[in-house]
mmCIF file of C-alpha atoms in Angstrom:
data_model
loop_
_atom_site.group_PDB
_atom_site.id
_atom_site.type_symbol
_atom_site.label_atom_id
_atom_site.label_comp_id
_atom_site.label_asym_id
_atom_site.label_seq_id
_atom_site.Cartn_x
_atom_site.Cartn_y
_atom_site.Cartn_z
ATOM 1 C CA GLN X 1 -37.979 5.583 -8.009
ATOM 2 C CA VAL X 2 -36.482 4.955 -11.431
ATOM 3 C CA ARG X 3 -35.412 1.402 -12.077
ATOM 4 C CA LEU X 4 -33.795 -0.215 -15.085
ATOM 5 C CA VAL X 5 -33.802 -3.996 -15.234
ATOM 6 C CA GLU X 6 -31.777 -5.873 -17.832
ATOM 7 C CA SER X 7 -32.516 -9.380 -18.978
ATOM 8 C CA GLY X 8 -31.568 -11.747 -21.766
ATOM 9 C CA GLY X 9 -27.951 -12.509 -21.007
ATOM 10 C CA GLY X 10 -26.560 -15.994 -20.994
ATOM 11 C CA LEU X 11 -23.837 -18.396 -22.016
ATOM 12 C CA VAL X 12 -23.528 -18.916 -25.764
ATOM 13 C CA GLN X 13 -20.989 -20.086 -28.291
ATOM 14 C CA ALA X 14 -19.163 -17.797 -30.672
ATOM 15 C CA GLY X 15 -21.355 -16.866 -33.610
ATOM 16 C CA ALA X 16 -24.580 -17.044 -31.636
ATOM 17 C CA SER X 17 -27.108 -14.287 -31.071
ATOM 18 C CA LEU X 18 -28.699 -12.811 -27.989
ATOM 19 C CA ARG X 19 -31.218 -10.061 -27.416
ATOM 20 C CA LEU X 20 -30.884 -8.043 -24.257
ATOM 21 C CA SER X 21 -33.840 -6.141 -22.872
ATOM 22 C CA CYS X 22 -33.932 -3.195 -20.497
ATOM 23 C CA ALA X 23 -37.283 -2.521 -18.890
ATOM 24 C CA ALA X 24 -37.646 0.871 -17.251
ATOM 25 C CA THR X 25 -40.071 1.778 -14.501
ATOM 26 C CA GLY X 26 -40.647 4.889 -12.462
ATOM 27 C CA ARG X 27 -40.626 7.279 -15.400
ATOM 28 C CA THR X 28 -40.982 7.245 -19.131
ATOM 29 C CA PHE X 29 -37.819 7.399 -21.208
ATOM 30 C CA SER X 30 -39.671 8.353 -24.344
ATOM 31 C CA GLY X 31 -37.751 11.275 -25.820
ATOM 32 C CA LYS X 32 -34.727 10.496 -23.660
ATOM 33 C CA ALA X 33 -31.438 8.867 -24.545
ATOM 34 C CA MET X 34 -30.627 5.322 -23.516
ATOM 35 C CA GLY X 35 -27.434 3.358 -23.801
ATOM 36 C CA TRP X 36 -25.746 0.033 -23.336
ATOM 37 C CA PHE X 37 -22.351 -0.353 -21.696
ATOM 38 C CA ARG X 38 -20.327 -3.423 -20.845
ATOM 39 C CA GLN X 39 -17.702 -4.266 -18.274
ATOM 40 C CA ALA X 40 -15.392 -7.253 -18.170
ATOM 41 C CA PRO X 41 -13.501 -8.248 -15.005
ATOM 42 C CA GLY X 42 -10.631 -5.884 -14.390
ATOM 43 C CA ARG X 43 -11.798 -3.535 -17.146
ATOM 44 C CA VAL X 44 -13.537 -0.189 -17.112
ATOM 45 C CA ARG X 45 -17.158 0.122 -18.086
ATOM 46 C CA ASP X 46 -17.126 0.621 -21.846
ATOM 47 C CA PHE X 47 -19.633 2.120 -24.241
ATOM 48 C CA VAL X 48 -21.419 -0.255 -26.587
ATOM 49 C CA ALA X 49 -24.410 1.490 -28.155
ATOM 50 C CA ALA X 50 -26.795 4.352 -27.556
ATOM 51 C CA ILE X 51 -30.056 5.677 -28.910
ATOM 52 C CA SER X 52 -31.149 9.288 -28.636
ATOM 53 C CA GLY X 53 -34.546 10.663 -27.782
ATOM 54 C CA SER X 54 -35.150 11.135 -31.496
ATOM 55 C CA ASP X 55 -33.982 7.567 -32.239
ATOM 56 C CA SER X 56 -30.625 8.305 -33.771
ATOM 57 C CA THR X 57 -28.081 5.626 -32.884
ATOM 58 C CA TYR X 58 -24.363 5.298 -32.359
ATOM 59 C CA TYR X 59 -22.180 2.237 -31.848
ATOM 60 C CA LYS X 60 -18.769 1.276 -30.638
ATOM 61 C CA ASP X 61 -16.682 0.427 -33.696
ATOM 62 C CA ALA X 62 -16.122 -3.136 -32.513
ATOM 63 C CA VAL X 63 -19.841 -3.924 -32.602
ATOM 64 C CA LYS X 64 -20.934 -2.025 -35.715
ATOM 65 C CA GLY X 65 -22.767 -4.300 -38.083
ATOM 66 C CA ARG X 66 -23.286 -6.907 -35.376
ATOM 67 C CA PHE X 67 -25.302 -5.143 -32.663
ATOM 68 C CA THR X 68 -28.497 -3.136 -33.018
ATOM 69 C CA ILE X 69 -30.027 -0.915 -30.373
ATOM 70 C CA SER X 70 -33.744 -0.224 -30.554
ATOM 71 C CA ARG X 71 -36.566 0.887 -28.345
ATOM 72 C CA ASP X 72 -40.257 0.313 -27.805
ATOM 73 C CA ASN X 73 -41.582 3.430 -26.143
ATOM 74 C CA ALA X 74 -44.983 1.863 -25.531
ATOM 75 C CA LYS X 75 -43.233 -0.718 -23.349
ATOM 76 C CA ASN X 76 -40.662 1.742 -21.977
ATOM 77 C CA THR X 77 -38.072 -0.810 -23.005
ATOM 78 C CA VAL X 78 -34.747 -0.673 -24.833
ATOM 79 C CA TYR X 79 -33.187 -3.630 -26.605
ATOM 80 C CA LEU X 80 -29.756 -4.665 -27.748
ATOM 81 C CA GLN X 81 -29.832 -7.279 -30.478
ATOM 82 C CA MET X 82 -26.432 -8.942 -30.623
ATOM 83 C CA THR X 83 -25.412 -11.204 -33.483
ATOM 84 C CA SER X 84 -22.183 -12.944 -34.466
ATOM 85 C CA LEU X 85 -21.047 -12.856 -30.871
ATOM 86 C CA LYS X 86 -17.350 -13.163 -30.171
ATOM 87 C CA PRO X 87 -15.483 -14.196 -27.007
ATOM 88 C CA GLU X 88 -14.317 -10.605 -26.619
ATOM 89 C CA ASP X 89 -17.961 -9.596 -26.193
ATOM 90 C CA THR X 90 -17.985 -11.414 -22.854
ATOM 91 C CA ALA X 91 -18.901 -8.931 -20.135
ATOM 92 C CA VAL X 92 -21.625 -7.742 -17.843
ATOM 93 C CA TYR X 93 -23.916 -5.581 -19.942
ATOM 94 C CA PHE X 94 -25.520 -2.565 -18.314
ATOM 95 C CA CYS X 95 -28.457 -0.505 -19.449
ATOM 96 C CA ALA X 96 -28.264 3.225 -18.830
ATOM 97 C CA GLY X 97 -30.639 6.137 -19.140
ATOM 98 C CA ARG X 98 -30.246 9.862 -18.900
ATOM 99 C CA ASP X 99 -32.474 12.813 -18.234
ATOM 100 C CA GLY X 100 -31.850 14.296 -21.648
ATOM 101 C CA TYR X 101 -32.416 13.651 -25.319
ATOM 102 C CA ALA X 102 -28.854 13.567 -26.654
ATOM 103 C CA LEU X 103 -26.841 10.380 -26.676
ATOM 104 C CA PHE X 104 -23.348 10.206 -25.218
ATOM 105 C CA THR X 105 -20.667 7.545 -25.192
ATOM 106 C CA THR X 106 -19.294 7.988 -21.677
ATOM 107 C CA THR X 107 -20.758 6.789 -18.408
ATOM 108 C CA ASP X 108 -20.703 10.172 -16.709
ATOM 109 C CA TYR X 109 -23.554 11.483 -18.861
ATOM 110 C CA TYR X 110 -25.993 8.826 -17.735
ATOM 111 C CA ASP X 111 -28.134 9.177 -14.634
ATOM 112 C CA TYR X 112 -29.739 5.768 -14.223
ATOM 113 C CA TRP X 113 -28.258 2.287 -14.381
ATOM 114 C CA GLY X 114 -29.501 -1.245 -14.304
ATOM 115 C CA GLN X 115 -27.982 -4.081 -12.330
ATOM 116 C CA GLY X 116 -26.365 -5.692 -15.352
ATOM 117 C CA THR X 117 -26.797 -8.984 -17.138
ATOM 118 C CA GLN X 118 -23.967 -11.411 -17.822
ATOM 119 C CA VAL X 119 -23.089 -12.312 -21.394
ATOM 120 C CA THR X 120 -20.523 -15.060 -21.802
ATOM 121 C CA VAL X 121 -19.342 -16.135 -25.243
ATOM 122 C CA SER X 122 -17.268 -19.280 -25.486
ATOM 123 C CA SER X 123 -14.974 -20.177 -28.360
#
């Protein structure tokens, strides 16, 4: 069974940094696309960042220059380094994986999801 487990969320002040981790088990995601999405209460799940199977990346405009997605295939783990956090970044952050190499920015293209980790940014 494929499992994705996020960690690294927390409560921080505006301007702080956090690194989220997504550890995958049950299969290797080497060569496959992974993504990060976030969902605030009452909002739809929104794309944040993705990395393709060939390590190309794409970001939501609002996080460009602040967030970096990366992966460590040896650990079967994907990361989201978040800097200069803003209150509007507050959300539950979800890790997603798909059974394909191309990255996409919508939830429907992803096959596997983690349980989410809460990120709260206070002003």
